[in-house]
């Protein structure tokens, strides 16, 4: 069994109009090498589902997005993602803006293959106003409570960045928080992971870290070796986010032709050129993990 | 030495006032989101309510508050609190967060999502984040560094992100659930929604601020609490704790111009 593929063939397996879930959380553990490969492709009309970071802004800026489903979009120290803001303020993308927990529940429902999850989250808020397709349900039991039936959010594909993977699709993810990568993987028909380190057998080489395995390998259909592939987001425990780069990226949003220039300067020539352009592999690997 | 001889900033006054939000909370997950709320919850844990369960600002539970932004190789970690378990605490109702909405209305509803028409916002902000779930499941307090009619709005907030005491927003004739809004600490005063029918009420005025000043900066009518008083000045002990847990003086950047705690007009 060998699920190894390269970025180009991974992106070639995607098609226009797909619903794609992206793992990670804000500017943390985003599969950015894969996102950049999508930016280089002619894919379009995507529905993107995420706890959003720079991938949302970039895909919007490049005109790849038809619809966003998100709990938030932020670059943390840059609280408002500039290209997401632009897209929203120009009303150029459709949105389902969700409570963060509703996104969790929608993914979980999809992973459990049920049509909805029952919750009180969202009741009384404008989440229901702006998602008129969300329905409430009355408890069939004696309490008779009114609850939200949060619809499942099934994904065509989940894209997830991991610390280590083997060619069979076993993965390990370091860092203090698993976020909701496992829920994205289970909600999707198939999952493609990008990995910092690729090995033949995780069980032979990193058995001591087996608890860092977040989701089952039967969910994983593709493994792409993409060292430093989360840059400019944090990849615990390897390297921290590149706030300098994120600030430079954010600044392009205020410039005429800024996005085209960012694409040309950083993304168009491929991943090897990208890593050189952002300071080289050694410099990226030394980026400190931020402390809060 | 009398308290009045201690110099303090408005930010420090607000931190001390905000720490009171968690008094009598007992054991629950206590979150202060942002510089001043985080210092406030640290102060509350150390001086008011030892039962509070704090986090390190990322994914671990701690017993000793963590200084802001300071790299520590061996943080004493008491437990694991990744986001999935934060949601579990939220939905169980065992959390009290202090957050900073961009708009607040007379019903205690807050907005961090967008300004203007949601379908094409004038300003897109963060999205509703966890506000809908937090506000229906557990107690929340607010800290706002700019008390104006733009933040305390006349009508309803543009996007109801956190729910409040409005009776009109509940589907299928359901009754408004038991919403808990604690303290509202601003750069002018401390408020709550403890008036008749959850009307907004001023509990204390910061030194040099009048009730009329606060009312003029608020888009809806305010009541005076029976024992309306001046917000207590921080003690030396409180200031020392705040300084210890904010070694990089991030609190000095929390309010524009880092104003003193006693407004110059009042000192004259």
XYZ file of C-alpha atoms in Angstrom:
560
model
C 0.000 0.000 0.000
C 1.498 3.328 -1.083
C -0.588 6.510 -0.908
C 2.275 8.875 -1.662
C 1.525 11.518 -4.268
C 2.909 14.920 -5.181
C 1.193 18.302 -4.862
C 0.368 18.457 -8.559
C -1.360 15.083 -8.678
C -3.170 15.820 -5.405
C -4.601 19.032 -6.834
C -5.324 17.313 -10.156
C -7.624 14.979 -8.202
C -9.807 17.953 -7.190
C -12.481 19.433 -9.392
C -14.450 22.644 -9.821
C -17.342 23.137 -7.445
C -16.056 20.786 -4.751
C -16.611 21.322 -1.036
C -13.172 21.292 0.560
C -12.495 21.274 4.293
C -9.219 22.688 5.535
C -7.779 21.547 8.887
C -5.897 23.693 11.402
C -7.092 26.780 13.289
C -6.522 30.402 12.192
C -2.822 30.807 11.355
C -2.002 27.362 12.769
C -1.234 24.098 10.966
C -2.747 25.019 7.620
C -1.854 22.851 4.581
C -0.494 25.932 2.821
C 1.661 24.095 0.243
C -1.554 22.462 -0.998
C -3.385 25.780 -0.911
C -0.616 27.383 -2.981
C -0.850 24.532 -5.490
C -4.611 25.223 -5.747
C -3.798 28.907 -6.294
C -1.538 27.859 -9.207
C -4.293 25.685 -10.701
C -7.394 26.667 -12.654
C -9.749 25.194 -10.034
C -12.779 27.377 -9.329
C -16.191 27.656 -7.662
C -14.965 25.967 -4.491
C -16.842 25.827 -1.214
C -14.263 26.140 1.563
C -15.006 24.970 5.112
C -12.563 26.020 7.841
C -11.622 27.600 11.109
C -10.133 30.143 8.789
C -6.654 31.585 8.490
C -4.672 32.883 5.499
C -5.916 30.093 3.215
C -9.353 31.719 3.180
C -8.012 35.142 2.235
C -5.706 33.776 -0.454
C -8.340 31.568 -2.079
C -10.784 34.501 -2.064
C -8.184 36.866 -3.514
C -7.482 34.415 -6.324
C -11.174 34.096 -7.169
C -11.326 30.382 -6.326
C -14.222 30.589 -3.894
C -17.955 30.412 -4.486
C -18.889 29.933 -0.851
C -17.292 30.012 2.602
C -18.460 28.065 5.649
C -16.554 29.295 8.709
C -16.655 29.937 12.437
C -14.144 32.743 12.128
C -11.364 33.955 9.843
C -8.339 35.541 11.529
C -4.569 35.826 11.410
C -4.455 36.171 15.215
C -2.016 39.085 15.647
C -3.581 40.536 12.500
C -7.143 40.088 13.788
C -8.965 40.800 10.529
C -7.889 38.737 7.494
C -7.538 41.423 4.820
C -8.590 39.530 1.688
C -11.460 37.787 3.476
C -12.605 41.248 4.537
C -12.373 42.515 0.973
C -14.358 39.583 -0.364
C -17.065 40.033 2.282
C -17.294 43.784 1.860
C -17.597 43.362 -1.920
C -20.163 40.577 -1.367
C -18.177 38.481 -3.855
C -18.595 35.171 -1.997
C -21.598 33.432 -0.469
C -21.201 32.634 3.236
C -22.511 30.434 5.979
C -21.123 32.237 9.026
C -21.341 29.827 11.951
C -20.638 29.710 15.632
C -17.335 27.826 16.055
C -19.160 25.077 17.929
C -21.809 24.771 15.212
C -19.035 24.109 12.699
C -17.755 21.369 15.016
C -21.242 19.868 15.300
C -21.916 20.058 11.555
C -18.666 18.239 10.775
C -19.334 15.688 13.499
C -22.823 15.002 12.156
C -21.368 14.444 8.690
C -18.777 12.079 10.152
C -21.494 10.169 11.980
C -23.580 10.043 8.792
C -26.620 11.672 10.390
C -28.448 14.642 8.831
C -28.091 17.033 11.761
C -26.798 17.549 15.277
C -29.040 18.812 18.060
C -27.938 21.831 20.070
C -29.087 25.038 21.691
C -26.089 26.882 20.212
C -27.159 29.567 17.759
C -30.718 30.018 19.067
C -31.569 33.697 19.533
C -28.555 34.849 17.501
C -28.300 36.156 13.950
C -26.652 32.892 12.916
C -30.217 31.685 12.374
C -31.217 34.911 10.605
C -28.350 34.678 8.112
C -28.587 30.907 7.631
C -32.309 30.675 6.854
C -31.852 27.052 5.764
C -31.203 26.096 9.423
C -34.297 24.597 11.036
C -35.281 24.135 14.650
C -36.686 20.926 16.059
C -38.863 20.166 19.064
C -37.619 17.589 21.529
C -39.773 14.430 21.223
C -39.399 13.889 24.968
C -41.314 15.338 27.893
C -39.149 18.487 28.099
C -40.473 19.630 24.709
C -37.474 21.933 24.245
C -36.902 23.827 21.016
C -33.416 23.120 19.663
C -31.426 23.833 16.532
C -31.034 20.957 14.084
C -27.552 21.908 12.891
C -27.240 20.407 9.406
C -24.352 18.051 8.679
C -21.488 19.572 6.675
C -20.294 16.755 4.398
C -17.037 17.418 2.565
C -15.794 16.109 -0.764
C -12.204 16.367 0.406
C -10.353 17.342 3.578
C -6.879 18.868 3.344
C -4.861 18.474 6.546
C -1.251 19.197 7.493
C 0.465 16.701 9.827
C 3.862 16.338 11.479
C 4.664 12.808 10.304
C 3.088 10.318 7.966
C 3.941 7.025 6.375
C 3.065 5.891 2.881
C 0.216 3.739 4.215
C -1.600 6.860 5.466
C -0.802 6.620 9.160
C -0.243 10.093 10.558
C 0.986 11.835 13.705
C 0.279 15.440 14.648
C 2.403 17.214 17.264
C 1.427 20.268 19.238
C -0.708 21.185 22.202
C -4.078 21.134 20.418
C -5.456 18.658 17.847
C -8.030 21.301 16.826
C -10.729 19.585 14.738
C -8.608 17.894 12.085
C -10.132 14.505 12.923
C -13.667 15.825 12.398
C -12.698 17.257 8.998
C -11.203 13.889 8.006
C -14.323 11.967 9.072
C -16.699 14.430 7.393
C -14.910 13.994 4.049
C -15.201 11.375 1.329
C -11.406 11.372 1.262
C -8.543 13.142 2.981
C -5.248 14.306 1.550
C -2.536 15.060 4.088
C 0.589 17.107 3.616
C 3.354 16.085 5.991
C 6.519 17.628 7.378
C 8.209 14.227 7.547
C 7.491 11.188 5.387
C 8.610 7.742 6.490
C 8.041 4.162 5.372
C 6.534 2.901 8.613
C 5.450 5.105 11.531
C 5.044 1.986 13.677
C 8.695 1.108 13.188
C 10.138 4.604 13.485
C 7.855 6.594 15.825
C 5.852 4.063 17.839
C 6.407 6.158 20.979
C 4.229 8.901 19.480
C 1.256 6.707 18.538
C -1.073 8.841 20.711
C -0.362 11.726 18.339
C -2.367 9.871 15.682
C -5.596 11.872 15.308
C -7.585 9.981 12.669
C -7.789 6.590 11.057
C -5.610 5.814 8.062
C -8.597 4.392 6.166
C -9.704 8.034 5.829
C -6.461 9.048 4.148
C -6.290 8.609 0.394
C -3.221 10.724 -0.357
C 0.030 11.548 1.440
C 2.098 14.444 0.121
C 5.584 15.093 1.453
C 5.599 18.879 1.943
C 8.307 19.922 4.402
C 7.693 23.481 5.700
C 4.350 23.132 3.938
C 2.441 24.973 6.680
C 4.426 28.202 6.227
C 3.466 30.997 6.958
C 1.322 29.293 9.634
C 2.566 27.491 12.748
C 3.438 23.794 12.492
C 3.898 22.532 16.054
C 6.485 21.472 17.175
C 8.580 22.272 14.116
C 8.278 26.008 13.476
C 6.155 29.020 14.378
C 4.095 31.277 12.184
C 5.925 33.860 10.082
C 4.185 37.028 11.282
C 6.569 39.160 9.211
C 5.457 37.379 6.066
C 1.794 37.493 7.086
C 2.102 41.244 7.634
C 3.699 41.702 4.214
C 0.934 39.555 2.689
C -1.724 41.577 4.531
C -0.166 44.843 3.337
C -0.604 43.804 -0.312
C -4.371 43.920 0.203
C -4.212 47.718 0.436
C -2.126 48.094 -2.733
C -3.384 48.372 -6.294
C -2.602 45.041 -7.944
C -1.270 43.797 -4.622
C -2.611 40.271 -4.905
C -1.245 39.781 -8.438
C 2.132 40.917 -7.201
C 1.991 38.541 -4.200
C 1.089 35.683 -6.549
C 3.896 36.545 -8.953
C 6.506 37.198 -6.261
C 5.873 34.223 -3.994
C 3.553 31.608 -5.384
C 3.757 31.330 -9.160
C 7.155 29.635 -9.405
C 6.394 26.632 -7.242
C 7.181 25.464 -3.723
C 10.979 25.317 -3.938
C 11.092 28.900 -5.168
C 8.560 29.875 -2.490
C 10.702 28.572 0.353
C 13.758 30.381 -1.038
C 11.743 33.558 -1.463
C 10.557 33.550 2.180
C 14.095 33.198 3.515
C 15.158 29.620 2.843
C 14.486 26.349 4.587
C 16.850 26.969 7.489
C 15.277 30.314 8.341
C 11.737 28.920 8.173
C 12.683 25.937 10.343
C 14.025 28.388 12.967
C 10.839 30.490 13.210
C 9.974 30.438 16.925
C 6.706 28.917 18.138
C 4.734 31.868 19.562
C 4.050 32.078 23.293
C 0.778 33.455 24.667
C 0.167 54.977 53.239
C -3.217 55.890 51.830
C -4.454 54.423 48.598
C -4.906 57.842 47.037
C -1.144 58.319 46.897
C -0.724 55.311 44.629
C -0.544 56.189 40.970
C -2.363 53.919 38.583
C -3.490 53.883 34.992
C -7.066 53.630 33.765
C -6.158 50.204 32.364
C -5.099 49.064 35.838
C -8.288 50.450 37.373
C -10.283 48.503 34.774
C -8.345 45.292 35.454
C -9.080 45.518 39.172
C -12.753 46.293 38.510
C -12.979 43.452 35.982
C -11.498 40.890 38.371
C -14.667 41.305 40.465
C -16.674 39.668 37.665
C -15.575 36.207 38.824
C -16.344 36.724 42.544
C -18.398 33.826 43.939
C -18.032 31.804 40.721
C -16.502 28.833 42.537
C -14.952 26.190 40.318
C -15.340 26.762 36.617
C -13.300 27.492 33.524
C -12.481 31.215 33.653
C -11.366 32.879 30.454
C -10.300 36.476 29.952
C -9.967 37.103 26.222
C -7.560 39.943 25.462
C -4.880 41.705 27.482
C -6.977 43.402 30.189
C -9.474 40.529 30.710
C -6.608 38.048 30.935
C -4.854 40.115 33.590
C -8.196 40.525 35.354
C -8.827 36.781 35.513
C -5.291 36.217 36.790
C -5.884 38.787 39.541
C -9.256 37.204 40.343
C -7.662 33.770 40.681
C -4.926 35.067 42.993
C -6.964 37.393 45.203
C -10.690 36.573 44.917
C -11.593 33.059 43.801
C -8.999 30.306 44.033
C -11.447 27.807 42.553
C -11.174 29.315 39.076
C -9.691 27.014 36.454
C -7.397 29.043 34.199
C -5.614 28.221 30.961
C -2.194 29.187 29.674
C -3.737 31.042 26.729
C -3.320 28.015 24.529
C -4.255 24.423 25.353
C -3.392 23.662 28.978
C -5.057 24.199 32.346
C -2.892 25.907 34.954
C -3.061 26.566 38.708
C -0.611 29.500 38.739
C -1.456 32.278 36.271
C 0.991 32.674 33.399
C 2.647 36.041 32.730
C 1.534 37.429 29.380
C 3.766 36.693 26.394
C 6.699 35.477 28.461
C 8.506 32.396 27.244
C 8.666 29.833 29.999
C 10.394 26.548 29.384
C 8.765 24.643 32.208
C 5.267 25.929 32.709
C 3.483 24.096 35.483
C 0.610 22.444 33.634
C -2.298 21.085 35.654
C -4.399 19.653 32.852
C -5.182 19.639 29.163
C -7.687 22.093 27.720
C -7.658 21.895 23.921
C -10.482 23.628 22.070
C -12.613 20.478 22.020
C -12.669 20.506 25.818
C -13.308 24.248 25.916
C -16.474 23.530 23.903
C -17.368 20.754 26.344
C -17.025 23.238 29.221
C -19.035 25.837 27.305
C -21.900 23.468 26.560
C -21.891 22.159 30.132
C -22.244 25.761 31.293
C -19.123 25.566 33.485
C -17.340 28.610 32.055
C -17.352 32.351 32.611
C -15.649 34.346 29.873
C -14.855 38.033 29.686
C -14.993 39.202 26.093
C -14.923 42.436 24.119
C -17.834 42.957 21.740
C -17.530 45.791 19.235
C -21.188 46.730 19.793
C -23.477 46.166 22.792
C -27.180 47.007 22.902
C -29.784 47.624 25.627
C -30.636 43.908 25.711
C -27.036 42.960 26.446
C -26.591 41.515 22.965
C -23.057 41.774 21.544
C -21.604 41.939 18.036
C -18.141 40.929 16.795
C -19.223 39.683 13.373
C -19.680 42.606 11.020
C -20.834 46.222 10.900
C -23.639 47.286 8.593
C -25.734 44.975 6.457
C -24.570 41.376 6.916
C -25.064 40.511 3.256
C -22.581 43.201 2.249
C -20.971 44.534 5.421
C -19.425 47.954 5.713
C -16.794 46.300 7.899
C -16.345 42.546 8.110
C -14.848 41.644 11.463
C -14.033 38.216 12.928
C -17.290 36.393 12.404
C -19.497 35.409 15.337
C -16.751 33.095 16.693
C -18.053 31.323 19.818
C -20.386 34.119 20.912
C -23.742 32.450 20.104
C -22.886 29.275 21.998
C -21.094 30.997 24.862
C -23.947 33.387 25.508
C -26.705 30.784 25.582
C -24.689 28.253 27.613
C -22.745 30.166 30.264
C -22.107 33.475 31.978
C -20.245 36.201 30.122
C -18.847 39.553 31.174
C -17.747 42.336 28.882
C -14.798 44.704 28.866
C -14.838 47.622 26.428
C -12.018 50.140 26.208
C -14.051 52.775 24.370
C -17.439 53.613 25.851
C -19.279 55.616 23.167
C -22.613 55.609 21.373
C -20.878 53.658 18.619
C -20.147 50.795 21.013
C -23.255 51.092 23.225
C -25.685 51.474 20.378
C -29.150 52.975 20.347
C -30.950 50.212 18.469
C -30.086 46.544 18.154
C -26.486 45.553 17.365
C -25.860 45.023 13.639
C -25.265 41.262 13.951
C -26.515 39.579 17.124
C -23.500 37.404 17.904
C -24.065 36.918 21.630
C -27.648 36.678 22.802
C -29.105 38.738 25.632
C -32.370 39.628 27.284
C -34.425 40.381 24.189
C -37.690 38.421 24.179
C -38.218 38.744 20.448
C -35.471 36.570 19.076
C -36.546 33.080 20.072
C -37.964 30.683 17.469
C -41.219 28.755 17.611
C -42.552 30.624 20.598
C -39.795 29.261 22.819
C -39.224 31.191 26.008
C -36.021 33.183 26.417
C -33.587 30.886 28.187
C -31.768 31.902 31.358
C -29.089 34.233 29.969
C -26.326 35.317 32.354
C -24.485 38.563 31.738
C -22.098 39.525 34.535
C -20.200 42.797 34.725
C -19.578 45.294 31.955
C -16.347 47.164 32.585
C -15.644 50.153 30.346
C -13.246 53.082 30.346
C -15.971 55.138 32.062
C -17.730 52.861 34.522
C -18.837 49.431 35.673
C -22.338 48.345 34.656
C -24.589 45.323 34.703
C -28.026 44.368 33.420
C -29.461 44.008 36.910
C -32.189 46.656 36.703
C -35.919 45.907 36.387
C -36.470 43.599 33.374
C -32.704 43.402 32.934
C -32.307 47.118 32.324
C -28.727 48.389 32.160
C -27.525 49.886 35.394
C -24.377 51.780 36.370
C -22.779 50.237 39.460
C -19.722 52.453 39.799
C -18.196 55.456 38.071
C -14.480 55.682 37.445
C -12.789 58.594 39.270
C -13.687 61.896 37.612
C -16.591 60.488 35.561
C -20.186 61.555 36.212
C -23.326 59.516 35.589
C -24.288 62.143 33.017
C -20.976 61.550 31.179
C -21.791 57.855 30.945
C -25.385 58.442 29.866
C -24.211 60.879 27.171
C -21.867 58.202 25.818
C -24.543 55.484 25.778
C -27.194 54.958 23.113
C -29.833 53.673 25.548
C -31.147 54.769 28.943
C -29.186 53.783 32.026
C -30.251 53.393 35.628
C -28.233 54.304 38.710
C -27.598 51.436 41.093
C -28.821 52.095 44.629
C -25.303 52.249 45.997
C -23.727 53.934 42.994
C -20.127 54.641 44.007
C -16.694 55.489 42.675
C -14.820 52.504 41.261
C -12.264 51.566 43.913
C -8.650 52.474 43.189
C -6.211 49.563 42.892
C -4.190 48.763 45.988
C -0.401 48.470 45.935
C -0.760 44.716 46.232
C -3.082 44.547 43.241
C -0.787 46.769 41.171
C 2.199 44.589 42.044
C 0.348 41.461 40.930
C -0.704 43.114 37.674
C 2.885 44.228 36.994
C 4.201 40.735 37.749
C 1.834 39.076 35.286
C 2.332 41.712 32.583
C 6.126 42.027 32.489
C 6.107 43.539 28.990
C 3.574 46.212 30.034
C 1.101 45.204 27.332
C -1.608 46.901 29.429
C -0.087 50.276 28.545
C -1.184 49.729 24.936
C -4.710 48.585 25.753
C -6.200 52.084 25.858
C -5.342 54.906 23.507
C -2.732 57.150 25.149
C -2.651 54.985 28.320
C -4.591 57.561 30.386
C -4.195 57.837 34.169
C -6.774 56.206 36.419
C -7.808 59.508 37.914
C -8.874 61.855 35.155
C -6.991 65.180 35.282
C -10.237 67.178 35.568
C -11.112 65.351 38.753
C -7.656 65.777 40.258
C -7.798 69.559 39.873
